[in-house]
Amino acid sequence: MQSFFQYRGFRAAVEAQLDRDRAKAQGFQRHDRSTAADSGSPGSATSDESKVDLEKGGESSEGGVFRLPSGVKLGDIDPEERNPGPTDEAARLEEDQNPEEHREAVEEKIRQDREDHEEEEEEQDDDDDDYELGLNARQTLSRTTTQQSVATRLGQVLTGIEVRRRTTREGGEGNVFVVGYEGADDPNDPHNWSFLTRIGCTINIAAIGCVVGFASAVDSSFLPQAAKEFGVSEVVESLATALFLAGFGIGGLLAGPVSETVGRNPVYIGTMGLYMVFVMASALAPNIEAQLVFRFIAGLFGSTPLTCAGGSISDLWSPLERVFAFPIFANAAFTGPLLGPIIGGFIAQSVSWRWVEWTTLILSGAVLTSVVLFQPETFPPILLKWK
């Protein structure tokens, strides 16, 4: 019953988480749209404000520095009015002495300058074309939306979900979703339940251990009465206790792996129910052979709390908290065998030895009812499977 309500609570919690994740996904979409809108203008284009006015002096587009004297503008400089240098004097002297050769040299220089100028213009056109192509490519790249798979985007949005490739051991190909808790403070994690809730769960587990321990030793309290009724010696009747404990040892080999597969509660409830059936059968046993067989099977199914209790406590408590949580179970498990002979001896002398088994059945039924109604599931893989 408690597991059913817990499952319903998980559903409500996951729906609330999905609402938060949808809001996060809408935020991602708004971010993508705003990014696409911003990418419409070329991000690498130079703004007008960053351009340099060469007349004012500054850094040129090729990276060189062009500076004019203070108070002098570019149009104020006349190349003809500058002071002649040694090279100019030599050129004028050559012009006066050989006018024809000088004229041919000047024409050749003009032609060479024209060819160089045409080559520079062609290179400039090529550079402009390359720049435009690069600019268009950058604009296209800035507008291109990053392509991601649906699994990757879901993995970014869903909280506590990890998307990974399927391993060879798992078979097949593609991605798998690994579901985890929403975070370290996820209320669905048993470690984050309230202190009183975890104490109540621990007491329930301790009660199972106590009643099963009670059943293991209670038969020693009515050895004379049962041996007399079945016509056997007390040594033979003591096998009822020995076989119950033997069933304890064998049942633990089965209960542990099953609890790590289907969860804690199905194992507690299922084995407790079967244990009670064979306790009742022991109370109704017509002969010693039937009693011994029923006691062995009862011990086989009654071994669950001693086997699975450690896992349940580790599900609920951190390693530091187990220092005081585990003794709660241990003391109850040791108290059961202590109380069994005391209570059983009083009942056997006052009523009948069969009522000792009926008393064990009644106590076990009360504990099982508490487990069914109030014990939640604590095994993390099962909780995440529900999620």
Coordinates of C-alpha atoms in Angstrom, one line a residue:
M1 CA 0.0 0.0 0.0
Q2 CA 2.7 2.4 1.0
S3 CA 4.6 1.5 -2.2
F4 CA 1.5 2.3 -4.3
F5 CA 1.2 5.8 -2.7
Q6 CA 5.0 6.2 -3.2
Y7 CA 4.6 5.4 -6.9
R8 CA 1.8 8.0 -7.2
G9 CA 4.0 10.5 -5.4
F10 CA 6.8 9.7 -7.9
R11 CA 4.4 10.5 -10.7
A12 CA 3.5 13.9 -9.3
A13 CA 7.2 14.7 -8.7
V14 CA 8.2 13.7 -12.2
E15 CA 5.4 15.8 -13.7
A16 CA 6.6 18.8 -11.7
Q17 CA 10.2 18.1 -12.9
L18 CA 9.0 17.9 -16.5
D19 CA 7.3 21.3 -16.1
R20 CA 10.6 22.8 -15.0
D21 CA 12.4 21.1 -17.9
R22 CA 9.8 22.4 -20.4
A23 CA 10.5 25.9 -19.1
K24 CA 14.2 25.2 -19.5
A25 CA 13.6 23.9 -23.1
Q26 CA 11.7 27.1 -24.0
G27 CA 14.6 29.1 -22.6
F28 CA 16.9 27.2 -25.0
Q29 CA 14.6 27.9 -27.9
R30 CA 14.4 31.6 -27.1
H31 CA 18.2 31.7 -26.9
D32 CA 18.5 29.9 -30.3
R33 CA 16.1 32.4 -31.9
S34 CA 17.9 35.4 -30.5
T35 CA 21.3 34.0 -31.6
A36 CA 19.9 33.4 -35.1
A37 CA 18.6 37.0 -35.2
D38 CA 21.9 38.5 -34.0
S39 CA 23.8 36.5 -36.7
G40 CA 22.0 38.3 -39.5
S41 CA 24.5 41.2 -39.4
P42 CA 28.1 40.3 -40.3
G43 CA 30.0 40.0 -37.1
S44 CA 33.4 40.4 -38.6
A45 CA 32.6 43.5 -40.7
T46 CA 34.4 46.6 -39.5
S47 CA 32.2 49.3 -38.2
D48 CA 32.4 52.8 -39.6
E49 CA 33.6 54.1 -36.2
S50 CA 36.6 51.8 -36.3
K51 CA 37.8 53.1 -39.7
V52 CA 40.7 55.4 -39.6
D53 CA 40.8 58.8 -41.4
L54 CA 44.2 59.1 -43.0
E55 CA 43.9 62.9 -43.1
K56 CA 43.7 62.9 -39.3
G57 CA 46.5 60.4 -39.0
G58 CA 46.3 57.0 -37.4
E59 CA 46.5 53.4 -38.2
S60 CA 46.0 52.4 -41.9
S61 CA 44.0 49.3 -43.1
E62 CA 47.2 47.4 -44.0
G63 CA 48.5 47.8 -40.5
G64 CA 51.1 50.5 -41.1
V65 CA 51.1 53.9 -39.4
F66 CA 50.6 57.1 -41.4
R67 CA 51.2 60.3 -39.4
L68 CA 51.5 64.0 -40.5
P69 CA 53.3 66.8 -38.7
S70 CA 51.3 68.7 -36.2
G71 CA 49.2 71.4 -37.9
V72 CA 49.8 70.1 -41.4
K73 CA 47.1 68.5 -43.5
L74 CA 47.5 66.1 -46.3
G75 CA 46.5 68.6 -49.0
D76 CA 49.0 71.2 -47.7
I77 CA 52.0 69.2 -48.9
D78 CA 53.2 70.0 -52.5
P79 CA 55.8 67.6 -53.8
E80 CA 57.2 70.3 -56.1
E81 CA 58.0 72.6 -53.2
R82 CA 60.0 70.2 -51.1
N83 CA 63.7 70.7 -50.7
P84 CA 65.7 68.9 -53.5
G85 CA 67.8 66.1 -52.4
P86 CA 71.0 64.6 -54.0
T87 CA 69.1 62.3 -56.2
D88 CA 67.1 65.2 -57.7
E89 CA 70.3 67.1 -58.5
A90 CA 71.8 64.1 -60.3
A91 CA 68.6 63.7 -62.4
R92 CA 68.5 67.3 -63.5
L93 CA 72.2 67.2 -64.5
E94 CA 71.6 64.0 -66.6
E95 CA 68.6 65.8 -68.3
D96 CA 70.7 68.7 -69.3
Q97 CA 73.5 66.6 -70.7
N98 CA 71.5 63.8 -72.5
P99 CA 67.9 65.0 -73.2
E100 CA 67.0 62.1 -75.6
E101 CA 68.2 59.3 -73.3
H102 CA 66.5 61.1 -70.4
R103 CA 63.2 61.3 -72.3
E104 CA 63.4 57.6 -73.2
A105 CA 64.2 56.7 -69.6
V106 CA 61.3 58.7 -68.4
E107 CA 58.9 57.1 -70.9
E108 CA 60.1 53.7 -69.9
K109 CA 59.6 54.5 -66.2
I110 CA 56.1 55.8 -66.9
R111 CA 55.2 52.7 -68.8
Q112 CA 56.7 50.5 -66.1
D113 CA 54.7 52.4 -63.4
R114 CA 51.6 52.0 -65.4
E115 CA 52.1 48.2 -65.7
D116 CA 52.8 48.0 -62.0
H117 CA 49.7 50.1 -61.3
E118 CA 47.6 47.7 -63.4
E119 CA 49.0 44.7 -61.6
E120 CA 48.3 46.3 -58.3
E121 CA 44.7 47.0 -59.3
E122 CA 44.2 43.4 -60.4
E123 CA 45.7 42.1 -57.1
Q124 CA 43.4 44.5 -55.2
D125 CA 40.4 43.2 -57.1
D126 CA 41.4 39.7 -56.3
D127 CA 41.8 40.6 -52.6
D128 CA 38.4 42.3 -52.6
D129 CA 36.8 39.2 -54.1
D130 CA 38.5 37.0 -51.6
Y131 CA 37.4 39.3 -48.8
E132 CA 33.8 39.2 -50.0
L133 CA 33.8 35.4 -50.3
G134 CA 35.3 35.1 -46.8
L135 CA 32.8 37.6 -45.4
N136 CA 29.9 35.7 -47.0
A137 CA 31.2 32.4 -45.6
R138 CA 31.5 33.9 -42.1
Q139 CA 27.9 35.3 -42.4
T140 CA 26.6 31.9 -43.5
L141 CA 28.5 30.2 -40.7
S142 CA 27.1 32.6 -38.2
R143 CA 23.6 31.9 -39.4
T144 CA 24.0 28.1 -39.5
T145 CA 22.3 26.4 -36.6
T146 CA 24.3 23.8 -34.8
Q147 CA 22.8 20.4 -35.7
Q148 CA 22.3 18.2 -32.6
S149 CA 20.4 14.9 -32.3
V150 CA 17.1 14.8 -30.4
A151 CA 18.8 12.6 -27.7
T152 CA 21.5 15.2 -27.2
R153 CA 19.1 18.1 -26.8
L154 CA 16.9 16.1 -24.4
G155 CA 19.9 15.2 -22.4
Q156 CA 20.7 18.9 -22.1
V157 CA 17.1 19.7 -21.0
L158 CA 16.0 16.8 -18.8
T159 CA 17.3 17.1 -15.3
G160 CA 19.0 14.0 -14.0
I161 CA 19.0 12.3 -17.4
E162 CA 22.3 11.3 -19.1
V163 CA 22.4 10.3 -22.7
R164 CA 25.1 7.8 -23.7
R165 CA 25.9 5.3 -26.4
R166 CA 24.7 1.8 -25.9
T167 CA 27.5 -0.5 -24.8
T168 CA 28.4 -3.8 -26.5
R169 CA 27.2 -5.8 -23.5
E170 CA 23.8 -4.1 -23.7
G171 CA 23.4 -5.1 -27.4
G172 CA 22.2 -3.1 -30.3
E173 CA 23.2 0.4 -31.3
G174 CA 22.1 4.0 -30.6
N175 CA 21.7 6.1 -27.5
V176 CA 20.2 5.1 -24.2
F177 CA 18.8 7.4 -21.5
V178 CA 20.3 6.8 -18.0
V179 CA 17.8 8.1 -15.5
G180 CA 19.2 9.4 -12.2
Y181 CA 18.0 11.6 -9.3
E182 CA 17.3 15.2 -10.1
G183 CA 20.2 16.2 -7.9
A184 CA 21.9 15.8 -4.5
D185 CA 18.8 17.2 -2.8
D186 CA 16.2 15.2 -4.8
P187 CA 13.3 14.5 -2.3
N188 CA 12.7 11.1 -4.0
D189 CA 16.1 9.9 -2.8
P190 CA 15.6 7.9 0.4
H191 CA 18.7 9.6 1.9
N192 CA 16.8 12.9 1.7
W193 CA 13.6 11.7 3.4
S194 CA 12.8 13.3 6.8
F195 CA 14.5 11.9 9.8
L196 CA 11.2 10.6 11.3
T197 CA 10.3 8.8 8.1
R198 CA 13.7 7.0 8.0
I199 CA 13.5 6.1 11.6
G200 CA 10.0 4.6 11.0
C201 CA 11.3 2.5 8.1
T202 CA 14.2 1.3 10.2
I203 CA 11.9 0.3 13.1
N204 CA 9.7 -1.7 10.6
I205 CA 12.8 -3.6 9.4
A206 CA 13.9 -4.1 13.0
A207 CA 10.4 -5.5 13.9
I208 CA 10.7 -8.1 11.1
G209 CA 14.1 -9.2 12.5
C210 CA 12.7 -9.3 16.0
V211 CA 9.6 -11.5 15.2
V212 CA 11.6 -13.9 13.0
G213 CA 14.3 -14.2 15.8
F214 CA 11.4 -14.8 18.2
A215 CA 10.1 -17.6 16.0
S216 CA 13.6 -19.2 15.8
A217 CA 13.9 -19.8 19.5
V218 CA 10.3 -20.1 20.7
D219 CA 10.1 -23.8 20.0
S220 CA 12.7 -24.5 22.7
S221 CA 10.2 -23.4 25.3
F222 CA 7.8 -26.3 24.8
L223 CA 10.1 -29.3 24.1
P224 CA 8.6 -31.5 26.9
Q225 CA 4.9 -30.9 25.9
A226 CA 5.5 -31.4 22.1
A227 CA 7.7 -34.4 22.6
K228 CA 5.1 -36.0 24.8
E229 CA 2.3 -35.4 22.3
F230 CA 4.3 -36.8 19.3
G231 CA 5.8 -39.7 21.3
V232 CA 9.4 -38.7 20.7
S233 CA 12.3 -37.7 22.8
E234 CA 13.1 -34.1 23.6
V235 CA 16.3 -34.4 21.5
V236 CA 14.2 -35.2 18.4
E237 CA 11.8 -32.4 19.2
S238 CA 14.8 -30.0 19.5
L239 CA 15.3 -30.6 15.7
A240 CA 12.5 -28.1 15.2
T241 CA 14.7 -25.3 16.3
A242 CA 17.8 -26.7 14.5
L243 CA 16.1 -27.0 11.2
F244 CA 14.5 -23.6 11.4
L245 CA 18.1 -22.2 11.8
A246 CA 19.3 -24.4 8.9
G247 CA 16.6 -22.8 6.8
F248 CA 17.8 -19.4 7.8
G249 CA 21.2 -20.2 6.4
I250 CA 19.9 -21.6 3.1
G251 CA 17.3 -18.9 2.5
G252 CA 19.8 -16.1 2.8
L253 CA 21.4 -17.4 -0.4
L254 CA 18.2 -16.7 -2.3
A255 CA 16.8 -13.6 -0.6
G256 CA 19.8 -11.4 -1.1
P257 CA 20.1 -11.6 -4.9
V258 CA 16.3 -11.3 -5.3
S259 CA 16.2 -8.2 -3.2
E260 CA 18.9 -6.6 -5.4
T261 CA 16.7 -7.4 -8.5
V262 CA 13.0 -6.7 -7.7
G263 CA 13.5 -4.4 -4.7
R264 CA 13.2 -4.7 -0.9
N265 CA 9.4 -4.5 -0.3
P266 CA 8.4 -7.4 -2.6
V267 CA 10.9 -9.6 -0.9
Y268 CA 9.9 -8.6 2.6
I269 CA 6.2 -8.9 1.9
G270 CA 6.3 -12.1 -0.2
T271 CA 8.7 -14.1 2.1
M272 CA 6.9 -12.9 5.3
G273 CA 3.6 -14.1 3.9
L274 CA 5.1 -17.6 3.0
Y275 CA 6.8 -17.7 6.4
M276 CA 3.5 -17.1 8.2
V277 CA 1.8 -19.9 6.2
F278 CA 4.4 -22.5 7.4
V279 CA 4.3 -21.1 10.9
M280 CA 0.6 -21.8 10.9
A281 CA 1.3 -25.2 9.4
S282 CA 3.7 -26.0 12.3
A283 CA 0.9 -25.1 14.7
L284 CA -1.4 -27.6 12.9
A285 CA 1.2 -30.3 12.4
P286 CA -0.2 -33.8 13.0
N287 CA 3.1 -35.5 13.7
I288 CA 6.8 -34.8 14.3
E289 CA 7.8 -35.3 10.6
A290 CA 5.4 -32.6 9.4
Q291 CA 6.4 -30.3 12.2
L292 CA 10.1 -30.6 11.3
V293 CA 9.5 -30.0 7.6
F294 CA 7.3 -27.0 8.2
R295 CA 9.7 -25.5 10.6
F296 CA 12.5 -25.8 8.0
I297 CA 10.5 -24.1 5.3
A298 CA 9.4 -21.4 7.7
G299 CA 13.1 -20.7 8.5
L300 CA 13.9 -20.7 4.8
F301 CA 11.5 -17.8 4.1
G302 CA 12.1 -16.2 7.5
S303 CA 15.7 -15.4 6.7
T304 CA 14.9 -12.4 4.6
P305 CA 15.2 -9.7 7.3
L306 CA 18.6 -10.9 8.4
T307 CA 19.8 -10.9 4.8
C308 CA 18.2 -7.8 3.3
A309 CA 18.1 -5.5 6.4
G310 CA 21.7 -4.3 5.8
G311 CA 20.8 -3.2 2.2
S312 CA 17.6 -1.4 3.4
I313 CA 19.5 0.5 6.1
S314 CA 22.2 1.5 3.6
D315 CA 19.4 2.8 1.2
L316 CA 18.1 5.1 4.0
W317 CA 21.2 6.3 5.8
S318 CA 24.6 7.7 4.9
P319 CA 27.7 5.9 6.1
L320 CA 28.0 8.2 9.1
E321 CA 24.4 7.9 10.1
R322 CA 24.5 4.1 10.0
V323 CA 26.6 4.3 13.2
F324 CA 23.4 4.8 15.1
A325 CA 20.8 3.4 12.6
F326 CA 22.2 -0.1 12.3
P327 CA 22.2 -0.8 16.1
I328 CA 18.5 -0.2 16.1
F329 CA 18.0 -3.2 13.9
A330 CA 20.8 -5.3 15.5
N331 CA 19.3 -4.9 19.0
A332 CA 15.9 -5.8 17.9
A333 CA 17.2 -8.9 16.0
F334 CA 19.0 -10.1 19.1
T335 CA 16.0 -9.3 21.4
G336 CA 13.7 -11.6 19.5
P337 CA 15.6 -14.9 20.5
L338 CA 15.8 -13.6 24.0
L339 CA 12.1 -13.0 24.4
G340 CA 11.0 -16.2 22.6
P341 CA 11.7 -18.8 25.3
I342 CA 10.4 -16.5 28.0
I343 CA 7.0 -15.8 26.4
G344 CA 6.8 -19.3 24.9
G345 CA 7.4 -21.0 28.2
F346 CA 4.7 -19.0 29.9
I347 CA 2.1 -19.8 27.1
A348 CA 3.1 -23.5 26.9
Q349 CA 2.5 -24.0 30.6
S350 CA -0.6 -21.9 30.8
V351 CA -2.4 -23.0 27.6
S352 CA -0.9 -25.3 25.0
W353 CA 2.3 -25.6 23.0
R354 CA 0.4 -25.1 19.8
W355 CA -0.7 -21.7 21.1
V356 CA 3.0 -20.7 21.1
E357 CA 3.0 -21.1 17.3
W358 CA -0.3 -19.2 17.1
T359 CA 1.2 -16.4 19.1
T360 CA 4.1 -16.3 16.8
L361 CA 1.7 -16.1 13.8
I362 CA -0.2 -13.2 15.4
L363 CA 2.9 -11.2 16.1
S364 CA 4.2 -11.9 12.6
G365 CA 0.9 -10.8 11.1
A366 CA 1.0 -7.5 13.0
V367 CA 4.5 -6.8 11.7
L368 CA 3.5 -7.8 8.1
T369 CA 0.6 -5.4 8.3
S370 CA 2.8 -2.6 9.4
V371 CA 5.2 -3.3 6.5
V372 CA 2.5 -3.4 3.9
L373 CA 0.9 -0.2 5.1
F374 CA 3.8 1.9 6.1
Q375 CA 7.1 0.6 4.6
P376 CA 8.1 2.5 1.4
E377 CA 10.4 1.0 -1.2
T378 CA 14.0 2.1 -0.7
F379 CA 16.0 0.3 -3.4
P380 CA 17.3 3.1 -5.7
P381 CA 17.3 1.2 -9.0
I382 CA 13.6 0.4 -8.5
L383 CA 12.8 4.0 -7.6
L384 CA 14.5 5.2 -10.7
K385 CA 12.8 2.6 -12.8
W386 CA 9.4 4.0 -11.6
K387 CA 10.6 7.4 -12.5

